Short mmCIF file of C-alpha atoms and ligand atoms in Angstrom, two decimals:
data_model
loop_
_atom_site.label_atom_id
_atom_site.label_comp_id
_atom_site.label_asym_id
_atom_site.label_seq_id
_atom_site.Cartn_x
_atom_site.Cartn_y
_atom_site.Cartn_z
CA MET A 1 -0.14 -0.14 -0.04
CA PRO A 2 1.88 3.29 -1.24
CA LEU A 3 2.31 5.60 1.65
CA LYS A 4 2.02 8.75 0.21
CA ILE A 5 -1.99 9.99 0.15
CA LYS A 6 -2.53 11.35 -3.04
CA VAL A 7 -4.61 14.43 -2.69
CA GLU A 8 -5.92 14.77 -5.74
CA LYS A 9 -7.67 11.49 -5.67
CA VAL A 10 -9.20 12.80 -2.52
CA GLN A 11 -10.55 15.72 -3.79
CA GLU A 12 -11.64 14.51 -7.16
CA GLU A 13 -14.38 12.47 -5.17
CA LEU A 14 -14.71 14.20 -2.12
CA ARG A 15 -18.54 15.13 -1.43
CA THR A 16 -18.34 18.45 0.93
CA HIS A 17 -18.69 21.91 0.70
CA PHE A 18 -16.03 23.27 2.29
CA ILE A 19 -14.00 20.87 4.74
CA GLY A 20 -11.07 19.89 2.24
CA LYS A 21 -11.96 22.01 -0.46
CA TYR A 22 -8.13 23.42 0.22
CA ILE A 23 -6.05 20.32 1.34
CA PHE A 24 -2.02 20.85 1.33
CA PHE A 25 -0.01 18.20 1.58
CA THR A 26 3.89 17.44 2.57
CA ARG A 27 5.44 14.16 3.02
CA GLU A 28 7.25 15.59 6.19
CA ILE A 29 6.46 18.41 8.73
CA GLY A 30 7.25 19.34 12.26
CA SER A 31 3.21 19.25 13.44
CA THR A 32 0.41 20.06 10.91
CA ASN A 33 -1.61 21.66 14.02
CA ASP A 34 1.46 24.27 13.52
CA TRP A 35 1.37 24.18 9.86
CA ALA A 36 -2.39 24.84 9.57
CA LYS A 37 -1.94 27.60 12.30
CA GLU A 38 0.69 29.47 9.84
CA LEU A 39 -2.03 28.84 6.74
CA ALA A 40 -4.76 30.43 9.14
CA GLU A 41 -2.48 33.39 10.16
CA MET A 42 -2.30 33.98 5.62
CA GLY A 43 -5.88 33.78 5.61
CA ALA A 44 -6.84 30.44 5.00
CA PRO A 45 -10.47 29.72 4.55
CA GLU A 46 -12.43 27.99 7.13
CA GLY A 47 -11.89 23.99 6.20
CA THR A 48 -8.50 24.09 5.03
CA VAL A 49 -6.68 20.73 5.91
CA ALA A 50 -3.29 20.60 6.40
CA ILE A 51 -1.97 16.60 6.41
CA ALA A 52 1.38 15.36 5.96
CA GLY A 53 3.22 11.60 5.45
CA THR A 54 4.96 11.72 8.78
CA GLN A 55 5.49 14.54 11.76
CA THR A 56 8.97 15.42 13.20
CA ALA A 57 7.48 16.80 16.38
CA GLY A 58 3.83 16.01 16.64
CA ARG A 59 2.18 17.29 19.44
CA GLY A 60 -0.31 15.90 21.89
CA ARG A 61 -2.36 17.21 24.67
CA VAL A 62 -0.87 17.82 28.17
CA GLY A 63 2.37 19.17 25.83
CA ARG A 64 3.06 15.34 25.22
CA ARG A 65 4.69 13.79 22.07
CA TRP A 66 2.79 12.73 19.46
CA HIS A 67 4.49 9.77 17.43
CA SER A 68 3.86 9.62 13.95
CA PRO A 69 5.48 7.33 11.70
CA LYS A 70 5.10 7.18 8.10
CA GLY A 71 1.68 5.08 7.47
CA GLY A 72 -0.60 7.26 9.46
CA LEU A 73 -3.06 9.81 8.86
CA TRP A 74 -2.06 13.40 10.38
CA PHE A 75 -3.90 16.24 9.54
CA SER A 76 -5.60 19.53 11.01
CA VAL A 77 -8.60 21.21 9.92
CA ILE A 78 -8.75 25.12 10.34
CA LEU A 79 -12.27 26.33 11.56
CA LYS A 80 -13.54 29.49 12.51
CA PRO A 81 -16.93 28.47 13.88
CA ASP A 82 -19.41 31.27 15.93
CA LEU A 83 -18.60 30.09 19.36
CA LYS A 84 -17.04 31.30 22.73
CA PRO A 85 -13.59 30.68 23.19
CA SER A 86 -14.32 28.47 26.53
CA GLU A 87 -16.81 26.53 24.08
CA THR A 88 -14.59 25.63 21.68
CA VAL A 89 -13.84 22.86 23.67
CA LYS A 90 -17.44 20.99 21.86
CA LEU A 91 -15.13 20.48 19.10
CA VAL A 92 -13.26 17.50 20.16
CA PHE A 93 -16.27 15.91 20.78
CA TRP A 94 -17.24 16.25 17.12
CA ALA A 95 -13.88 15.44 16.16
CA SER A 96 -13.68 11.89 18.27
CA LEU A 97 -17.44 11.34 17.35
CA ALA A 98 -16.66 11.95 13.40
CA VAL A 99 -13.60 9.38 13.71
CA ALA A 100 -15.58 6.98 15.81
CA GLU A 101 -18.56 6.55 13.30
CA THR A 102 -15.90 6.21 10.63
CA LEU A 103 -13.97 3.57 11.65
CA ARG A 104 -17.26 1.43 12.65
CA GLU A 105 -18.96 2.45 9.09
CA LEU A 106 -15.70 1.60 7.22
CA TYR A 107 -14.39 -1.09 8.69
CA GLY A 108 -16.51 -2.66 10.89
CA LEU A 109 -14.84 -1.75 14.10
CA LYS A 110 -16.44 -1.46 17.79
CA ALA A 111 -14.77 2.28 18.05
CA GLU A 112 -15.59 4.05 21.46
CA VAL A 113 -14.82 7.51 22.44
CA LYS A 114 -13.36 8.27 25.94
CA TRP A 115 -13.12 11.67 27.56
CA PRO A 116 -12.09 13.86 26.50
CA ASN A 117 -10.41 13.44 22.92
CA ASP A 118 -9.37 9.78 22.42
CA VAL A 119 -11.04 6.77 20.00
CA LEU A 120 -10.26 3.64 20.83
CA VAL A 121 -10.37 0.01 19.79
CA ASN A 122 -10.71 -2.79 21.72
CA GLY A 123 -9.83 -0.68 24.60
CA ARG A 124 -6.84 0.92 23.12
CA LYS A 125 -6.17 4.08 21.55
CA ILE A 126 -6.26 4.46 18.09
CA CYS A 127 -6.75 8.15 17.40
CA GLY A 128 -6.12 11.50 19.28
CA ILE A 129 -7.73 15.00 19.12
CA LEU A 130 -5.64 18.22 19.36
CA SER A 131 -7.86 21.50 19.56
CA GLU A 132 -6.03 24.80 19.57
CA THR A 133 -8.06 28.03 19.88
CA LYS A 134 -6.95 31.67 18.19
CA THR A 135 -8.82 34.10 20.10
CA VAL A 136 -8.60 37.96 19.38
CA GLY A 137 -10.24 39.71 22.79
CA GLU A 138 -13.30 37.75 23.63
CA LYS A 139 -14.04 36.23 20.01
CA VAL A 140 -12.53 32.99 18.56
CA ASP A 141 -10.31 33.64 15.37
CA TYR A 142 -9.68 30.14 14.46
CA VAL A 143 -9.63 26.74 15.58
CA VAL A 144 -7.56 24.53 14.56
CA VAL A 145 -8.34 20.73 15.21
CA GLY A 146 -5.65 18.21 14.53
CA VAL A 147 -6.59 14.55 14.05
CA GLY A 148 -3.92 11.58 14.28
CA VAL A 149 -5.09 8.00 13.31
CA ASN A 150 -2.80 5.21 14.14
CA ALA A 151 -3.24 3.37 10.52
CA ASN A 152 -0.99 1.66 8.69
CA PHE A 153 1.77 0.54 10.75
CA LYS A 154 2.32 -1.88 13.42
CA VAL A 155 2.18 -0.55 17.05
CA GLU A 156 5.09 -2.75 17.94
CA ASN A 157 7.35 -1.70 14.62
CA GLU A 158 6.77 2.19 15.19
CA LEU A 159 5.72 2.90 18.64
CA PRO A 160 7.89 2.79 21.51
CA PRO A 161 7.38 0.01 24.34
CA GLU A 162 5.59 2.25 26.87
CA LEU A 163 2.66 2.63 24.25
CA TRP A 164 2.45 -1.21 23.19
CA GLU A 165 -0.42 -1.91 26.07
CA THR A 166 -2.48 1.25 25.83
CA ALA A 167 -2.36 2.13 21.65
CA THR A 168 -3.54 0.49 18.74
CA SER A 169 -3.45 1.04 14.85
CA LEU A 170 -5.73 -0.06 12.16
CA GLU A 171 -3.24 -2.13 10.65
CA THR A 172 -2.77 -3.96 14.19
CA THR A 173 -6.34 -4.54 14.92
CA LEU A 174 -7.41 -5.63 10.80
CA GLY A 175 -4.31 -7.43 9.89
CA LYS A 176 -3.94 -5.39 6.97
CA GLN A 177 -3.49 -1.87 5.85
CA VAL A 178 -6.20 0.24 4.55
CA ALA A 179 -6.23 2.79 1.82
CA LEU A 180 -5.33 6.10 3.33
CA GLU A 181 -7.18 8.43 0.74
CA HIS A 182 -10.43 6.08 1.43
CA LEU A 183 -10.29 6.83 5.32
CA LEU A 184 -10.02 10.59 4.84
CA LYS A 185 -12.16 11.38 2.28
CA ALA A 186 -14.65 9.40 4.35
CA LEU A 187 -13.47 11.29 7.51
CA LEU A 188 -13.36 14.81 6.00
CA GLU A 189 -17.14 14.05 4.85
CA LYS A 190 -18.52 12.56 8.16
CA LEU A 191 -16.60 16.13 9.97
CA GLU A 192 -18.41 18.19 7.45
CA ASN A 193 -21.40 16.49 8.13
CA LEU A 194 -21.60 16.29 11.91
CA TYR A 195 -20.00 19.88 11.88
CA GLN A 196 -23.45 21.10 10.23
CA THR A 197 -25.39 19.21 12.67
CA PHE A 198 -23.70 21.15 15.24
CA LEU A 199 -24.20 24.24 14.08
CA LYS A 200 -27.98 23.72 13.03
CA GLU A 201 -29.06 22.06 15.92
CA GLY A 202 -26.57 22.54 18.38
CA PHE A 203 -24.22 20.46 20.51
CA ALA A 204 -26.40 18.62 22.51
CA LEU A 205 -27.13 16.14 19.67
CA ILE A 206 -23.54 15.83 18.85
CA LEU A 207 -22.58 14.83 22.79
CA ALA A 208 -25.81 12.06 22.72
CA LYS A 209 -24.39 10.59 20.18
CA TRP A 210 -20.71 11.08 21.53
CA LYS A 211 -22.10 9.24 24.50
CA THR A 212 -23.68 6.09 22.20
CA TYR A 213 -19.74 5.39 21.94
CA THR A 214 -18.82 5.48 25.66
CA SER A 215 -17.97 2.69 27.63
CA PHE A 216 -16.36 4.73 30.74
CA LEU A 217 -19.58 6.19 31.79
CA GLY A 218 -20.87 4.22 34.87
CA CYS A 219 -17.33 3.16 35.76
CA GLU A 220 -14.84 3.97 38.24
CA VAL A 221 -11.99 6.49 37.28
CA GLU A 222 -8.97 8.19 38.31
CA VAL A 223 -8.62 11.60 36.45
CA TYR A 224 -5.23 13.29 36.69
CA SER A 225 -4.44 17.07 36.84
CA GLY A 226 -0.42 17.11 37.06
CA ASN A 227 0.28 15.57 40.30
CA GLU A 228 -2.89 16.01 41.56
CA LYS A 229 -5.50 12.59 41.17
CA LEU A 230 -9.05 12.26 41.65
CA GLU A 231 -11.07 9.08 42.20
CA GLY A 232 -14.69 8.71 41.63
CA LEU A 233 -17.64 7.19 39.63
CA ALA A 234 -17.82 8.72 36.01
CA SER A 235 -21.61 9.40 36.39
CA ASP A 236 -21.88 11.89 33.08
CA VAL A 237 -20.41 14.28 30.74
CA ASP A 238 -22.40 17.80 30.59
CA GLU A 239 -23.58 20.13 28.24
CA GLU A 240 -20.37 22.08 28.67
CA GLY A 241 -17.99 18.98 28.32
CA ALA A 242 -17.05 18.57 31.58
CA LEU A 243 -16.94 14.96 33.25
CA VAL A 244 -19.60 14.76 36.08
CA LEU A 245 -17.52 12.37 38.87
CA ARG A 246 -19.33 11.25 41.78
CA LEU A 247 -16.85 11.20 44.70
CA ARG A 248 -16.40 8.77 47.40
CA ASP A 249 -18.17 11.28 50.10
CA GLY A 250 -21.29 10.93 47.19
CA SER A 251 -20.40 14.58 46.04
CA LEU A 252 -20.60 15.35 42.49
CA LYS A 253 -17.34 17.21 40.88
CA ARG A 254 -17.38 18.66 37.34
CA VAL A 255 -14.06 18.58 36.16
CA PHE A 256 -12.90 20.26 32.79
CA ALA A 257 -10.83 18.68 29.95
CA GLY A 258 -7.65 21.06 30.37
CA ASP A 259 -4.64 19.48 31.28
CA LEU A 260 -6.23 16.27 32.60
CA SER A 261 -6.05 12.49 31.71
CA LEU A 262 -8.70 9.78 32.73
CA LYS A 263 -8.04 5.97 33.51
CA ILE A 264 -10.86 3.71 33.63
CA ARG A 265 -10.31 1.08 36.65
CA ARG A 266 -11.05 -2.37 35.84
C1 BTN B 1 -3.52 13.57 22.13
O1 BTN B 1 -4.28 12.23 22.11
O2 BTN B 1 -2.97 13.76 22.89
C2 BTN B 1 -3.78 14.28 21.24
C3 BTN B 1 -3.15 13.99 19.89
C4 BTN B 1 -3.28 14.46 18.86
C5 BTN B 1 -2.15 14.19 17.36
C6 BTN B 1 -2.51 15.08 15.82
S1 BTN B 1 -1.27 14.35 14.79
C7 BTN B 1 -2.18 15.75 13.90
C8 BTN B 1 -2.08 16.82 14.45
N1 BTN B 1 -0.63 16.99 14.82
C9 BTN B 1 -0.23 17.11 16.02
O3 BTN B 1 1.00 17.81 15.99
N2 BTN B 1 -0.95 16.85 16.45
C10 BTN B 1 -2.56 16.44 16.03
#
């Protein structure tokens, strides 16, 4: 399976109005999120996509490194939504829902979402989302939503040993490689479709669908924020995207995505 993505092929077949109208591809870059920000600063319109064959400085949440070998799908989309800065966290739910639905529809995988920004298959992370917002005063100038899908590589060959237990890839799960053009096209169409649902019908519908793909609600979880650890029952994710935890003393605590990571206690 060729590792280079044929952007012209994707664009010929793409049925979207604005997401992917402009697609920039390069074989190698530091981070597609940084590249997309540069494009946005130069006036690139909403829906512009920056995609790379490999990232040398891929970034994850909480300042973590994101390993981005050849064969993965690493891209970022520029959005200019009419949202308050505090509401842009909702875009992480939109993007992870789009990825989970696409993986289910294309490959029949039981893809699940985990608060706040992961997509899992068989309990292992297959995709991460990194959303970054540029604000001017109280207004959102643009948001860059970066999507990283572990696709055509074997986890043991390309990712460091400390990730072998917690990460997976399409190749590892399906036992074969997939056509990246086909996956990108389907993802961009799903992203646009759900973005329009979000704008027309509001976040509640996106969140309701997102919740149907979770398996952590109702489970005992640990939430980490720096050195601090919170333990409790994951009771809900509310309309602001906050995790509602029931603590040991019975009280409810809302936790915002920020710098947190969540571990499900099995
Ligand atoms: C996470 O789970 O911590 C988020 C990972 C996000 C990775 C993607 S790959 C494309 C885009 N460019 C980056 O540098 N990061 C995001």
